[in-house]
Amino acid sequence: MKKITRELEQINSTFEYGRSLGIVRAVAKNDEYDGRNIMLNGKETVFFGNCSYMGLDQNEEIKSAAKDAIDKYGMYFSSSRTFVGLELFEQMEEKLEQMFNKPVNVTTSTTFAHISNLPILIGRNDAIILDNYVHSSMQTAVNMMRNKGDHVELLRHNRLDLLEERIKILGAKYDNVWYMIDGIYSMMGDGAPMKELAFLMNKYEQFYVYADDAHGTSWIGKNGVGYVLNEIPFHEKLFIGMSMSKGFGTGGGLMVYPDRASKELVKNLGKTMIFSGPPHPAAAAAAIKSAEIHMRPEFADLQLDLKRKIEYFWKKAMQLNLPLSGNYRTPIFFIGSGSTENTAFTSKMLLDSGFFVSPCTYPSVPKNKTGIRITLSRFITIQDVDNLLEMVNNIFIQLETAGKLDREVIKKTFLEKNTCDLVAI
Ligand SMILES: Cc1ncc(COP(=O)(O)O)c(C=O)c1O
């Protein structure tokens, strides 16, 4: 077997342990899938790891649009759009531009969006600051910039006090300073401080923000424009990578630009725009239908339905004194468990009781912030939330009795300013 580093070996052995328990790399043996139930170990299990927040992946209008597109165009149009693409792809972009009211490019993934955007938008004499909780896809794209010799530095999560210092220092040496963030952070579910960042963009001419709002897409904002654009109006120095694979329900990535010139530049020169294939026709037609649904007045009712469940979850978790990672009301909740062993134990007990949650350990979260990540989709019922949280509470009582878990200690860990750096693997 290939030799790996000691650190990777440790991570891999934790992973293999999780695998032996069936809590990671689980395989859902569903003959049919409805968004709520997954068949694990021969048992119906409530899926609390689903990021299809709005439930649109199961929408009949969207599914039918996708099927029509396959009938009309086949499974795939195999040419880079740089040479030739279907008109359907242009129509997809146009519809998304109506939804966002800004220029848009589409890609087959959000990772590809970052890889196309960054080398074109960020100048050779610009500096890049990464929030150290930013998603791995962004770290990958930024590492490509680092390899080209760009100045890259990590900043502790959300430390805007440190950020302003760095803007001043780096601004004296570089043309521009870019801050790379997630809109909604994918593990802990917290939102980036957009209003404060808008203030800094206004204060410092050289300061730009690039946000990955994959987990903010669809469930919030008018027409589902996402977390970032719900917090602040579009800014001329703001660039956003979004996802169609989560709340949007159809698969793929997209990028929203403050101006048409930036869009066209990336469309002409972006690496994955030139060297990778176009969206699947089924995904393009599905995206057009999903964008139409986002723009209907009744879409706000769907958002409200999910928000009601989010609010209920939060209240119930507080009532039970469960150690949430913070005071956030998003479809991603994180409950700390205090140790990797407790995380594995809790996830396995939940699985055996008919609930699937995502166990999170280093390096997806800092070493001292391990726990379970729970996502809420519209498929989840209030009764499901009650059942899950009561069960988590029972498991935690068991761990407390054994002297293995202390809720107050875990809560304090989440209150501490972030001191632990994450690595990208
Ligand atoms: C915040 C964030 N950005 C990007 C991605 C990667 O998306 P994609 O699979 O479309 O590349 C993910 C994946 O889950 C994510 O959570």
Tab-separated table of C-alpha atoms and ligand atoms in Angstrom:
chain	number	residue	atom	x	y	z
A	1	MET	CA	0.000	0.000	0.000
A	2	LYS	CA	1.099	3.567	-0.663
A	3	LYS	CA	2.842	5.161	2.310
A	4	ILE	CA	0.991	8.142	3.814
A	5	THR	CA	1.978	10.721	6.414
A	6	ARG	CA	1.463	10.059	10.116
A	7	GLU	CA	-1.260	12.703	10.271
A	8	LEU	CA	-3.181	11.184	7.349
A	9	GLU	CA	-2.726	7.764	8.934
A	10	GLN	CA	-4.397	9.007	12.131
A	11	ILE	CA	-7.263	10.621	10.237
A	12	ASN	CA	-7.692	7.475	8.159
A	13	SER	CA	-7.847	5.208	11.203
A	14	THR	CA	-10.607	7.389	12.743
A	15	PHE	CA	-12.386	7.196	9.415
A	16	GLU	CA	-12.039	3.423	9.201
A	17	TYR	CA	-13.391	3.126	12.744
A	18	GLY	CA	-16.433	5.203	11.717
A	19	ARG	CA	-16.816	2.987	8.681
A	20	SER	CA	-16.803	-0.154	10.786
A	21	LEU	CA	-19.715	1.357	12.760
A	22	GLY	CA	-21.591	2.237	9.556
A	23	ILE	CA	-21.691	5.966	10.412
A	24	VAL	CA	-19.483	7.147	7.501
A	25	ARG	CA	-19.489	6.057	3.879
A	26	ALA	CA	-22.893	4.558	4.595
A	27	VAL	CA	-24.745	3.149	1.609
A	28	ALA	CA	-28.465	3.846	1.307
A	29	LYS	CA	-30.088	0.800	-0.271
A	30	ASN	CA	-33.277	2.534	-1.355
A	31	ASP	CA	-35.363	1.177	-4.223
A	32	GLU	CA	-36.978	4.597	-4.206
A	33	TYR	CA	-35.988	7.775	-2.400
A	34	ASP	CA	-38.278	10.501	-1.060
A	35	GLY	CA	-35.800	12.904	0.564
A	36	ARG	CA	-36.604	11.831	4.147
A	37	ASN	CA	-35.946	8.133	4.463
A	38	ILE	CA	-32.774	6.277	3.660
A	39	MET	CA	-32.489	2.501	3.948
A	40	LEU	CA	-29.481	1.720	6.119
A	41	ASN	CA	-28.769	-1.773	7.424
A	42	GLY	CA	-32.172	-2.901	6.194
A	43	LYS	CA	-33.954	-0.214	8.223
A	44	GLU	CA	-35.757	3.033	7.334
A	45	THR	CA	-33.646	5.851	8.762
A	46	VAL	CA	-34.569	9.539	8.973
A	47	PHE	CA	-32.044	11.489	6.896
A	48	PHE	CA	-30.694	14.379	8.991
A	49	GLY	CA	-27.742	14.861	6.610
A	50	ASN	CA	-29.692	16.024	3.572
A	51	CYS	CA	-28.590	19.430	2.207
A	52	SER	CA	-31.484	19.652	-0.235
A	53	TYR	CA	-32.930	22.180	2.178
A	54	MET	CA	-35.942	23.196	0.088
A	55	GLY	CA	-36.803	19.672	-1.035
A	56	LEU	CA	-36.670	20.719	-4.682
A	57	ASP	CA	-34.711	17.636	-5.758
A	58	GLN	CA	-38.022	15.739	-5.552
A	59	ASN	CA	-40.157	18.452	-7.195
A	60	GLU	CA	-42.363	16.994	-9.952
A	61	GLU	CA	-42.139	20.018	-12.303
A	62	ILE	CA	-38.340	19.979	-12.064
A	63	LYS	CA	-38.099	16.222	-12.599
A	64	SER	CA	-40.376	16.439	-15.616
A	65	ALA	CA	-38.307	19.306	-17.149
A	66	ALA	CA	-35.180	17.156	-16.746
A	67	LYS	CA	-36.832	14.138	-18.383
A	68	ASP	CA	-37.998	16.270	-21.350
A	69	ALA	CA	-34.479	17.598	-21.834
A	70	ILE	CA	-33.048	14.068	-21.964
A	71	ASP	CA	-35.651	13.146	-24.597
A	72	LYS	CA	-34.773	16.214	-26.650
A	73	TYR	CA	-30.991	16.426	-26.268
A	74	GLY	CA	-29.824	13.068	-24.883
A	75	MET	CA	-27.674	12.534	-21.804
A	76	TYR	CA	-24.831	14.858	-22.659
A	77	PHE	CA	-23.636	17.434	-25.188
A	78	SER	CA	-19.985	16.608	-25.384
A	79	SER	CA	-18.083	19.775	-26.249
A	80	SER	CA	-16.533	22.582	-24.278
A	81	ARG	CA	-18.786	25.660	-24.471
A	82	THR	CA	-15.701	27.577	-25.558
A	83	PHE	CA	-16.222	25.879	-28.932
A	84	VAL	CA	-19.966	25.270	-28.993
A	85	GLY	CA	-22.757	24.752	-26.479
A	86	LEU	CA	-26.496	24.167	-26.570
A	87	GLU	CA	-28.776	27.203	-26.522
A	88	LEU	CA	-30.290	25.530	-23.449
A	89	PHE	CA	-27.161	26.502	-21.490
A	90	GLU	CA	-27.567	30.164	-22.494
A	91	GLN	CA	-31.221	29.996	-21.456
A	92	MET	CA	-30.144	28.545	-18.126
A	93	GLU	CA	-27.791	31.476	-17.518
A	94	GLU	CA	-30.442	33.988	-18.584
A	95	LYS	CA	-32.988	32.520	-16.158
A	96	LEU	CA	-30.485	32.550	-13.306
A	97	GLU	CA	-29.608	36.156	-14.162
A	98	GLN	CA	-33.287	37.048	-13.781
A	99	MET	CA	-33.306	35.317	-10.402
A	100	PHE	CA	-30.175	37.050	-9.106
A	101	ASN	CA	-30.671	40.250	-11.067
A	102	LYS	CA	-26.917	40.154	-11.783
A	103	PRO	CA	-24.618	38.514	-14.363
A	104	VAL	CA	-24.168	34.771	-13.808
A	105	ASN	CA	-21.938	31.968	-15.108
A	106	VAL	CA	-22.756	28.315	-14.601
A	107	THR	CA	-20.419	25.388	-13.968
A	108	THR	CA	-20.820	21.726	-13.141
A	109	SER	CA	-19.703	22.318	-9.540
A	110	THR	CA	-18.974	25.079	-7.057
A	111	THR	CA	-15.368	23.870	-6.807
A	112	PHE	CA	-15.057	24.459	-10.561
A	113	ALA	CA	-16.561	27.923	-10.102
A	114	HIS	CA	-13.765	28.860	-7.685
A	115	ILE	CA	-11.085	27.339	-9.928
A	116	SER	CA	-12.318	29.404	-12.877
A	117	ASN	CA	-12.923	32.608	-10.952
A	118	LEU	CA	-9.883	33.076	-8.780
A	119	PRO	CA	-7.011	33.194	-11.292
A	120	ILE	CA	-8.980	35.612	-13.485
A	121	LEU	CA	-10.402	37.937	-10.827
A	122	ILE	CA	-7.405	38.096	-8.497
A	123	GLY	CA	-4.427	40.074	-9.808
A	124	ARG	CA	-0.816	38.868	-9.625
A	125	ASN	CA	0.045	41.608	-7.176
A	126	ASP	CA	-2.999	41.065	-4.932
A	127	ALA	CA	-2.927	39.430	-1.494
A	128	ILE	CA	-5.360	36.703	-0.409
A	129	ILE	CA	-6.626	36.187	3.136
A	130	LEU	CA	-8.468	32.922	3.857
A	131	ASP	CA	-10.798	32.590	6.801
A	132	ASN	CA	-9.523	29.336	8.283
A	133	TYR	CA	-13.008	27.777	8.318
A	134	VAL	CA	-13.547	28.477	4.615
A	135	HIS	CA	-14.646	25.431	2.621
A	136	SER	CA	-12.069	23.008	1.280
A	137	SER	CA	-13.092	23.826	-2.324
A	138	MET	CA	-11.958	27.408	-1.808
A	139	GLN	CA	-8.740	26.275	-0.119
A	140	THR	CA	-8.032	24.096	-3.145
A	141	ALA	CA	-8.530	26.974	-5.563
A	142	VAL	CA	-6.466	29.321	-3.383
A	143	ASN	CA	-3.667	26.751	-3.160
A	144	MET	CA	-3.450	26.922	-6.946
A	145	MET	CA	-2.884	30.661	-6.606
A	146	ARG	CA	-0.273	30.060	-3.890
A	147	ASN	CA	1.554	27.702	-6.222
A	148	LYS	CA	1.714	30.485	-8.800
A	149	GLY	CA	3.430	32.635	-6.164
A	150	ASP	CA	0.519	34.716	-4.888
A	151	HIS	CA	0.639	35.921	-1.292
A	152	VAL	CA	-1.812	33.839	0.796
A	153	GLU	CA	-2.419	33.960	4.537
A	154	LEU	CA	-4.870	32.349	6.976
A	155	LEU	CA	-6.976	34.356	9.373
A	156	ARG	CA	-8.669	32.963	12.452
A	157	HIS	CA	-12.379	32.485	11.890
A	158	ASN	CA	-14.398	35.703	11.730
A	159	ARG	CA	-11.659	37.752	13.467
A	160	LEU	CA	-12.559	41.066	11.862
A	161	ASP	CA	-10.416	42.926	14.406
A	162	LEU	CA	-7.363	41.106	13.018
A	163	LEU	CA	-8.666	41.452	9.468
A	164	GLU	CA	-8.670	45.235	9.506
A	165	GLU	CA	-5.050	45.239	10.693
A	166	ARG	CA	-4.069	42.904	7.857
A	167	ILE	CA	-5.912	45.027	5.265
A	168	LYS	CA	-3.869	48.050	6.347
A	169	ILE	CA	-0.543	46.175	6.368
A	170	LEU	CA	-1.068	44.234	3.129
A	171	GLY	CA	-2.643	47.248	1.420
A	172	ALA	CA	0.691	49.060	1.661
A	173	LYS	CA	2.447	46.298	-0.300
A	174	TYR	CA	-0.173	44.802	-2.639
A	175	ASP	CA	-2.630	46.270	-5.144
A	176	ASN	CA	-5.720	44.675	-3.556
A	177	VAL	CA	-6.570	42.498	-0.571
A	178	TRP	CA	-9.097	39.657	-1.000
A	179	TYR	CA	-10.899	38.004	1.900
A	180	MET	CA	-12.196	34.513	1.119
A	181	ILE	CA	-15.176	33.342	3.162
A	182	ASP	CA	-18.219	31.096	3.224
A	183	GLY	CA	-21.617	32.807	3.406
A	184	ILE	CA	-22.957	30.045	5.643
A	185	TYR	CA	-20.118	27.949	7.065
A	186	SER	CA	-20.789	24.374	6.097
A	187	MET	CA	-19.902	22.659	9.373
A	188	MET	CA	-21.126	24.896	12.199
A	189	GLY	CA	-23.856	26.662	10.210
A	190	ASP	CA	-22.851	30.191	11.222
A	191	GLY	CA	-23.190	33.116	8.808
A	192	ALA	CA	-20.365	35.454	7.795
A	193	PRO	CA	-20.547	38.998	9.231
A	194	MET	CA	-21.593	40.533	5.895
A	195	LYS	CA	-22.651	43.960	7.205
A	196	GLU	CA	-19.266	44.510	8.841
A	197	LEU	CA	-17.540	43.308	5.676
A	198	ALA	CA	-19.599	45.724	3.579
A	199	PHE	CA	-18.440	48.480	5.918
A	200	LEU	CA	-14.806	47.447	5.351
A	201	MET	CA	-15.319	47.291	1.569
A	202	ASN	CA	-16.605	50.863	1.708
A	203	LYS	CA	-13.804	52.004	4.006
A	204	TYR	CA	-10.864	50.439	2.138
A	205	GLU	CA	-10.768	50.881	-1.616
A	206	GLN	CA	-8.388	47.934	-2.028
A	207	PHE	CA	-10.533	45.466	-0.041
A	208	TYR	CA	-12.547	42.789	-1.924
A	209	VAL	CA	-14.692	39.908	-0.652
A	210	TYR	CA	-15.155	36.538	-2.353
A	211	ALA	CA	-17.885	34.431	-0.728
A	212	ASP	CA	-18.895	30.802	-1.184
A	213	ASP	CA	-22.609	30.822	-0.430
A	214	ALA	CA	-23.283	27.172	-1.313
A	215	HIS	CA	-25.199	26.560	1.916
A	216	GLY	CA	-26.921	29.939	1.823
A	217	THR	CA	-28.457	29.387	-1.624
A	218	SER	CA	-32.263	29.169	-1.943
A	219	TRP	CA	-33.514	28.864	1.638
A	220	ILE	CA	-33.058	32.556	2.406
A	221	GLY	CA	-33.403	35.870	0.592
A	222	LYS	CA	-35.979	37.131	-1.901
A	223	ASN	CA	-36.283	34.535	-4.699
A	224	GLY	CA	-33.763	32.447	-2.767
A	225	VAL	CA	-30.782	34.664	-3.669
A	226	GLY	CA	-28.992	33.389	-0.580
A	227	TYR	CA	-27.557	34.416	2.748
A	228	VAL	CA	-24.977	36.920	1.504
A	229	LEU	CA	-27.388	38.915	-0.658
A	230	ASN	CA	-30.048	38.778	2.034
A	231	GLU	CA	-27.636	40.466	4.437
A	232	ILE	CA	-26.325	43.221	2.171
A	233	PRO	CA	-27.144	44.726	-1.222
A	234	PHE	CA	-24.790	43.740	-4.022
A	235	HIS	CA	-21.435	45.487	-3.754
A	236	GLU	CA	-19.168	46.280	-6.683
A	237	LYS	CA	-16.285	44.505	-4.898
A	238	LEU	CA	-18.259	41.386	-3.942
A	239	PHE	CA	-18.029	38.104	-5.884
A	240	ILE	CA	-20.126	35.065	-4.994
A	241	GLY	CA	-19.842	31.365	-5.796
A	242	MET	CA	-23.114	29.532	-5.225
A	243	SER	CA	-24.412	25.996	-5.487
A	244	MET	CA	-27.276	24.332	-7.297
A	245	SER	CA	-26.544	21.067	-5.451
A	246	LYS	CA	-28.069	21.980	-2.105
A	247	GLY	CA	-31.198	24.093	-1.538
A	248	PHE	CA	-31.594	24.723	-5.282
A	249	GLY	CA	-32.097	21.007	-5.886
A	250	THR	CA	-30.695	20.407	-9.380
A	251	GLY	CA	-26.896	19.996	-9.172
A	252	GLY	CA	-23.967	22.166	-10.276
A	253	GLY	CA	-22.345	25.455	-9.381
A	254	LEU	CA	-22.888	29.054	-10.359
A	255	MET	CA	-21.113	32.366	-9.934
A	256	VAL	CA	-22.682	35.779	-9.507
A	257	TYR	CA	-20.758	38.902	-10.575
A	258	PRO	CA	-21.189	42.572	-9.809
A	259	ASP	CA	-20.679	43.479	-13.489
A	260	ARG	CA	-21.007	41.926	-16.959
A	261	ALA	CA	-17.345	42.492	-17.892
A	262	SER	CA	-16.184	40.198	-15.041
A	263	LYS	CA	-18.655	37.515	-16.099
A	264	GLU	CA	-17.532	37.591	-19.730
A	265	LEU	CA	-13.843	37.571	-18.771
A	266	VAL	CA	-14.281	34.437	-16.651
A	267	LYS	CA	-16.532	32.832	-19.289
A	268	ASN	CA	-13.804	33.386	-21.917
A	269	LEU	CA	-10.750	32.571	-19.823
A	270	GLY	CA	-11.752	30.542	-16.748
A	271	LYS	CA	-9.873	27.240	-16.589
A	272	THR	CA	-12.906	25.002	-16.086
A	273	MET	CA	-14.957	27.072	-18.538
A	274	ILE	CA	-12.461	26.187	-21.271
A	275	PHE	CA	-11.143	22.790	-20.269
A	276	SER	CA	-14.195	21.140	-18.674
A	277	GLY	CA	-17.526	20.063	-20.091
A	278	PRO	CA	-20.893	21.852	-19.903
A	279	PRO	CA	-23.800	21.058	-17.561
A	280	HIS	CA	-25.862	17.967	-18.362
A	281	PRO	CA	-28.924	18.956	-20.445
A	282	ALA	CA	-31.168	17.415	-17.753
A	283	ALA	CA	-29.485	19.562	-15.071
A	284	ALA	CA	-29.745	22.698	-17.242
A	285	ALA	CA	-33.474	22.235	-17.892
A	286	ALA	CA	-34.016	21.384	-14.220
A	287	ALA	CA	-32.169	24.571	-13.200
A	288	ILE	CA	-34.355	26.701	-15.484
A	289	LYS	CA	-37.473	25.238	-13.850
A	290	SER	CA	-36.026	25.579	-10.349
A	291	ALA	CA	-35.145	29.254	-10.981
A	292	GLU	CA	-38.734	29.827	-12.200
A	293	ILE	CA	-40.055	28.263	-9.001
A	294	HIS	CA	-37.696	30.462	-6.944
A	295	MET	CA	-39.208	33.563	-8.608
A	296	ARG	CA	-42.833	32.666	-7.877
A	297	PRO	CA	-44.454	34.552	-4.966
A	298	GLU	CA	-45.345	31.249	-3.253
A	299	PHE	CA	-41.640	30.347	-2.968
A	300	ALA	CA	-41.584	32.549	0.153
A	301	ASP	CA	-44.069	30.110	1.756
A	302	LEU	CA	-41.661	27.211	1.199
A	303	GLN	CA	-38.872	29.242	2.822
A	304	LEU	CA	-41.181	30.023	5.739
A	305	ASP	CA	-41.994	26.345	6.184
A	306	LEU	CA	-38.286	25.517	6.552
A	307	LYS	CA	-37.651	28.514	8.814
A	308	ARG	CA	-40.418	27.301	11.139
A	309	LYS	CA	-38.641	23.954	11.460
A	310	ILE	CA	-35.286	25.657	12.025
A	311	GLU	CA	-36.790	27.812	14.774
A	312	TYR	CA	-38.448	24.776	16.384
A	313	PHE	CA	-35.170	22.836	16.339
A	314	TRP	CA	-33.306	25.689	17.953
A	315	LYS	CA	-35.890	26.163	20.738
A	316	LYS	CA	-36.080	22.450	21.509
A	317	ALA	CA	-32.269	22.107	21.578
A	318	MET	CA	-32.097	25.063	23.990
A	319	GLN	CA	-34.837	23.570	26.204
A	320	LEU	CA	-32.881	20.314	26.417
A	321	ASN	CA	-29.660	22.227	27.110
A	322	LEU	CA	-27.857	20.591	24.201
A	323	PRO	CA	-24.442	22.171	23.484
A	324	LEU	CA	-25.045	23.843	20.134
A	325	SER	CA	-22.035	25.390	18.385
A	326	GLY	CA	-23.682	28.818	18.563
A	327	ASN	CA	-26.800	30.861	18.464
A	328	TYR	CA	-27.513	30.401	14.748
A	329	ARG	CA	-30.826	29.839	12.956
A	330	THR	CA	-29.805	28.145	9.716
A	331	PRO	CA	-30.574	24.657	8.329
A	332	ILE	CA	-27.189	23.452	9.645
A	333	PHE	CA	-26.979	22.680	13.358
A	334	PHE	CA	-23.906	21.390	15.131
A	335	ILE	CA	-24.028	19.738	18.553
A	336	GLY	CA	-20.674	19.345	20.262
A	337	SER	CA	-19.864	16.037	21.938
A	338	GLY	CA	-16.499	16.764	23.569
A	339	SER	CA	-14.476	13.910	22.051
A	340	THR	CA	-14.115	11.816	18.922
A	341	GLU	CA	-15.183	8.730	20.911
A	342	ASN	CA	-18.371	10.492	22.052
A	343	THR	CA	-19.075	11.617	18.483
A	344	ALA	CA	-18.767	8.047	17.209
A	345	PHE	CA	-20.829	6.662	20.095
A	346	THR	CA	-23.608	9.241	19.653
A	347	SER	CA	-23.784	8.784	15.866
A	348	LYS	CA	-23.892	4.990	16.183
A	349	MET	CA	-26.591	5.070	18.893
A	350	LEU	CA	-28.636	7.449	16.725
A	351	LEU	CA	-28.187	5.215	13.707
A	352	ASP	CA	-29.367	2.199	15.675
A	353	SER	CA	-32.420	4.233	16.723
A	354	GLY	CA	-33.297	5.205	13.121
A	355	PHE	CA	-31.598	8.617	12.685
A	356	PHE	CA	-28.739	9.424	10.356
A	357	VAL	CA	-26.582	12.439	11.318
A	358	SER	CA	-23.103	13.403	10.088
A	359	PRO	CA	-20.286	12.722	12.575
A	360	CYS	CA	-17.678	15.473	12.314
A	361	THR	CA	-14.112	15.189	13.500
A	362	TYR	CA	-10.774	16.734	12.590
A	363	PRO	CA	-9.940	17.933	9.956
A	364	SER	CA	-13.487	18.895	8.937
A	365	VAL	CA	-13.761	20.662	12.307
A	366	PRO	CA	-11.032	21.728	14.777
A	367	LYS	CA	-9.801	18.952	17.098
A	368	ASN	CA	-11.501	20.445	20.155
A	369	LYS	CA	-14.849	20.985	18.401
A	370	THR	CA	-15.915	17.504	17.374
A	371	GLY	CA	-19.615	16.646	17.291
A	372	ILE	CA	-22.611	15.826	15.146
A	373	ARG	CA	-23.839	17.960	12.275
A	374	ILE	CA	-27.552	17.914	11.611
A	375	THR	CA	-29.110	19.401	8.510
A	376	LEU	CA	-32.785	20.209	8.158
A	377	SER	CA	-34.608	19.842	4.895
A	378	ARG	CA	-38.292	20.505	4.273
A	379	PHE	CA	-38.798	16.718	4.245
A	380	ILE	CA	-38.127	16.580	7.988
A	381	THR	CA	-41.184	16.897	10.238
A	382	ILE	CA	-41.496	18.625	13.609
A	383	GLN	CA	-42.095	15.165	15.129
A	384	ASP	CA	-38.783	13.986	13.580
A	385	VAL	CA	-37.018	16.918	15.254
A	386	ASP	CA	-38.589	16.071	18.612
A	387	ASN	CA	-37.663	12.402	18.319
A	388	LEU	CA	-34.082	13.110	17.279
A	389	LEU	CA	-33.322	15.697	19.955
A	390	GLU	CA	-34.902	13.641	22.759
A	391	MET	CA	-32.711	10.768	21.662
A	392	VAL	CA	-29.542	12.913	21.580
A	393	ASN	CA	-30.394	14.113	25.080
A	394	ASN	CA	-30.799	10.532	26.336
A	395	ILE	CA	-27.447	9.528	24.849
A	396	PHE	CA	-25.754	12.553	26.428
A	397	ILE	CA	-27.275	11.692	29.838
A	398	GLN	CA	-25.764	8.230	29.481
A	399	LEU	CA	-22.342	9.728	28.641
A	400	GLU	CA	-22.630	12.193	31.540
A	401	THR	CA	-23.431	9.405	33.954
A	402	ALA	CA	-20.299	7.599	32.770
A	403	GLY	CA	-18.306	10.807	33.375
A	404	LYS	CA	-17.430	11.162	29.689
A	405	LEU	CA	-19.285	14.319	28.724
A	406	ASP	CA	-19.800	17.745	30.260
A	407	ARG	CA	-22.211	20.048	28.422
A	408	GLU	CA	-20.934	23.211	30.094
A	409	VAL	CA	-17.325	22.457	29.122
A	410	ILE	CA	-18.390	21.864	25.504
A	411	LYS	CA	-20.378	25.102	25.417
A	412	LYS	CA	-17.358	27.029	26.712
A	413	THR	CA	-15.191	25.555	23.939
A	414	PHE	CA	-17.565	26.971	21.340
A	415	LEU	CA	-17.531	30.382	23.024
A	416	GLU	CA	-13.737	30.633	22.905
A	417	LYS	CA	-12.341	32.686	20.063
A	418	ASN	CA	-11.108	30.267	17.447
A	419	THR	CA	-7.565	29.248	18.254
A	420	CYS	CA	-7.207	26.031	16.301
A	421	ASP	CA	-6.110	26.003	12.684
A	422	LEU	CA	-7.514	23.532	10.198
A	423	VAL	CA	-5.515	21.864	7.480
A	424	ALA	CA	-6.680	21.037	3.992
A	425	ILE	CA	-6.132	17.447	2.928
B	1	LIG	C1	-19.494	25.561	1.206
B	1	LIG	C2	-19.266	24.587	0.082
B	1	LIG	N1	-18.660	25.020	-1.034
B	1	LIG	C3	-18.410	24.193	-2.060
B	1	LIG	C4	-18.761	22.856	-2.009
B	1	LIG	C5	-18.402	21.977	-3.145
B	1	LIG	O1	-19.457	21.927	-4.035
B	1	LIG	P1	-19.316	21.123	-5.385
B	1	LIG	O2	-19.536	19.689	-5.056
B	1	LIG	O3	-20.410	21.688	-6.235
B	1	LIG	O4	-17.979	21.393	-5.929
B	1	LIG	C6	-19.397	22.362	-0.877
B	1	LIG	C7	-19.775	20.944	-0.829
B	1	LIG	O5	-20.537	20.440	-0.134
B	1	LIG	C8	-19.646	23.242	0.202
B	1	LIG	O6	-20.216	22.795	1.330
